[in-house]
Amino acid sequence: MQDDTRSGDLLVILRHAPHGSSWLKEGLDFALVAAAFDRRVTLLFMGEGITALLEGQQVGPLGQKGTAPTLAMLEMYDIDRLLVEAKGMDTLGLSDEQLMLPVQGVGADEIAELLAAHPLVLNF
């Protein structure tokens, strides 16, 4: 029996806003490191994590950096599959034009398929 968690595709779910905690930064940093070690990484932004993709982020109240510089590096690491929860976009009243990177919206059924298809899923 083969252990797919060592070499299979990685799904990183990002649920936290850019400021207020280190969860989002840690998730993005983990995705970059995994990609540097030749993992094929898919990012799924859900809930407040979608706000990481907004244009024009500034430094947070505690001096926390915005996510734009990290997101700009995704292409260099061949992380090009960026998904957003369609329901989360609706809840936050956002449109694709407000986001700094091209994304693909996914519904609940597609999210369930993603979870089933990835041998390793990390939730930040």
Coordinates of C-alpha atoms in Angstrom, one line a residue:
M1 CA 0.0 0.0 0.0
Q2 CA 1.4 3.4 -1.1
D3 CA 1.3 6.4 1.3
D4 CA 0.0 9.3 -0.9
T5 CA 0.5 11.8 1.9
R6 CA 4.2 11.8 1.2
S7 CA 4.1 12.6 -2.6
G8 CA 0.5 13.4 -3.5
D9 CA -1.2 16.7 -4.2
L10 CA -1.7 19.1 -1.2
L11 CA -4.8 21.2 -0.6
V12 CA -4.2 24.1 1.7
I13 CA -7.4 25.7 3.1
L14 CA -7.0 29.3 4.2
R15 CA -9.9 30.5 6.5
H16 CA -8.4 33.4 8.4
A17 CA -8.2 37.1 7.6
P18 CA -4.8 38.7 6.9
H19 CA -4.6 40.6 10.2
G20 CA -5.5 39.6 13.7
S21 CA -3.7 36.2 13.8
S22 CA -0.8 34.5 12.1
W23 CA -2.9 31.6 10.7
L24 CA -3.1 33.0 7.1
K25 CA 0.6 33.8 7.0
E26 CA 1.5 30.4 8.3
G27 CA -0.7 28.7 5.7
L28 CA 0.8 30.7 2.9
D29 CA 4.3 30.1 4.1
F30 CA 3.6 26.4 4.4
A31 CA 2.2 26.3 0.8
L32 CA 5.4 28.0 -0.5
V33 CA 7.7 25.6 1.3
A34 CA 5.7 22.5 0.1
A35 CA 5.8 23.8 -3.4
A36 CA 9.6 24.4 -3.1
F37 CA 9.8 20.6 -2.3
D38 CA 7.9 19.8 -5.5
R39 CA 4.5 19.3 -4.0
R40 CA 1.6 20.3 -6.3
V41 CA -0.3 22.8 -4.2
T42 CA -3.9 24.0 -4.5
L43 CA -5.0 26.9 -2.3
L44 CA -8.6 27.2 -1.3
F45 CA -9.7 30.5 0.3
M46 CA -12.8 30.2 2.4
G47 CA -14.6 32.6 4.8
E48 CA -12.5 35.5 6.0
G49 CA -9.5 34.0 4.2
I50 CA -10.9 35.3 1.0
T51 CA -10.1 38.8 2.2
A52 CA -6.4 38.0 1.8
L53 CA -7.0 38.3 -2.0
L54 CA -8.3 41.9 -1.8
E55 CA -6.5 44.6 -3.6
G56 CA -4.9 47.4 -1.7
Q57 CA -4.2 45.8 1.6
Q58 CA -2.3 47.9 4.1
V59 CA -0.3 47.1 7.2
G60 CA -2.5 45.8 10.0
P61 CA -3.1 47.5 13.3
L62 CA -0.3 45.6 15.0
G63 CA 2.2 46.2 12.2
Q64 CA 1.3 42.9 10.4
K65 CA 2.2 43.0 6.8
G66 CA -0.5 42.5 4.1
T67 CA -0.5 39.3 2.1
A68 CA 0.1 40.9 -1.3
P69 CA 3.9 40.3 -1.4
T70 CA 3.4 36.6 -0.5
L71 CA 0.6 36.1 -3.0
A72 CA 2.8 37.7 -5.7
M73 CA 5.3 34.9 -5.1
L74 CA 2.8 32.1 -5.8
E75 CA 3.4 32.0 -9.5
M76 CA 7.2 31.7 -8.9
Y77 CA 6.5 28.5 -6.9
D78 CA 4.1 27.2 -9.6
I79 CA 1.1 27.5 -7.3
D80 CA -1.4 28.5 -9.9
R81 CA -4.6 26.8 -8.7
L82 CA -6.4 29.3 -6.6
L83 CA -9.9 28.5 -5.5
V84 CA -12.4 30.6 -3.6
E85 CA -15.6 29.4 -1.9
A86 CA -18.4 30.9 -3.9
K87 CA -20.7 31.2 -0.9
G88 CA -18.0 33.1 1.0
M89 CA -17.7 35.5 -1.9
D90 CA -21.4 36.1 -1.8
T91 CA -21.4 36.5 2.0
L92 CA -18.7 39.1 1.9
G93 CA -20.3 40.8 -1.0
L94 CA -17.1 40.5 -3.2
S95 CA -16.6 40.0 -6.9
D96 CA -13.7 38.6 -8.9
E97 CA -12.8 42.1 -10.0
Q98 CA -11.9 43.1 -6.4
L99 CA -9.3 40.3 -6.1
M100 CA -5.6 40.8 -6.9
L101 CA -5.3 37.3 -8.6
P102 CA -7.4 35.3 -10.9
V103 CA -9.4 32.7 -9.0
Q104 CA -11.9 30.0 -9.6
G105 CA -15.1 29.9 -7.6
V106 CA -16.2 26.6 -6.2
G107 CA -19.4 25.4 -4.6
A108 CA -20.0 23.1 -1.7
D109 CA -20.1 20.0 -3.9
E110 CA -16.8 20.9 -5.6
I111 CA -15.2 21.5 -2.2
A112 CA -16.3 18.0 -1.1
E113 CA -14.7 16.6 -4.2
L114 CA -11.5 18.5 -3.5
L115 CA -11.3 17.1 0.0
A116 CA -11.8 13.6 -1.3
A117 CA -9.3 14.0 -4.1
H118 CA -6.4 15.3 -2.1
P119 CA -4.5 12.8 0.1
L120 CA -3.2 15.6 2.3
V121 CA -5.4 18.6 3.4
L122 CA -4.2 21.3 5.8
N123 CA -6.5 23.8 7.3
F124 CA -5.2 27.2 8.4

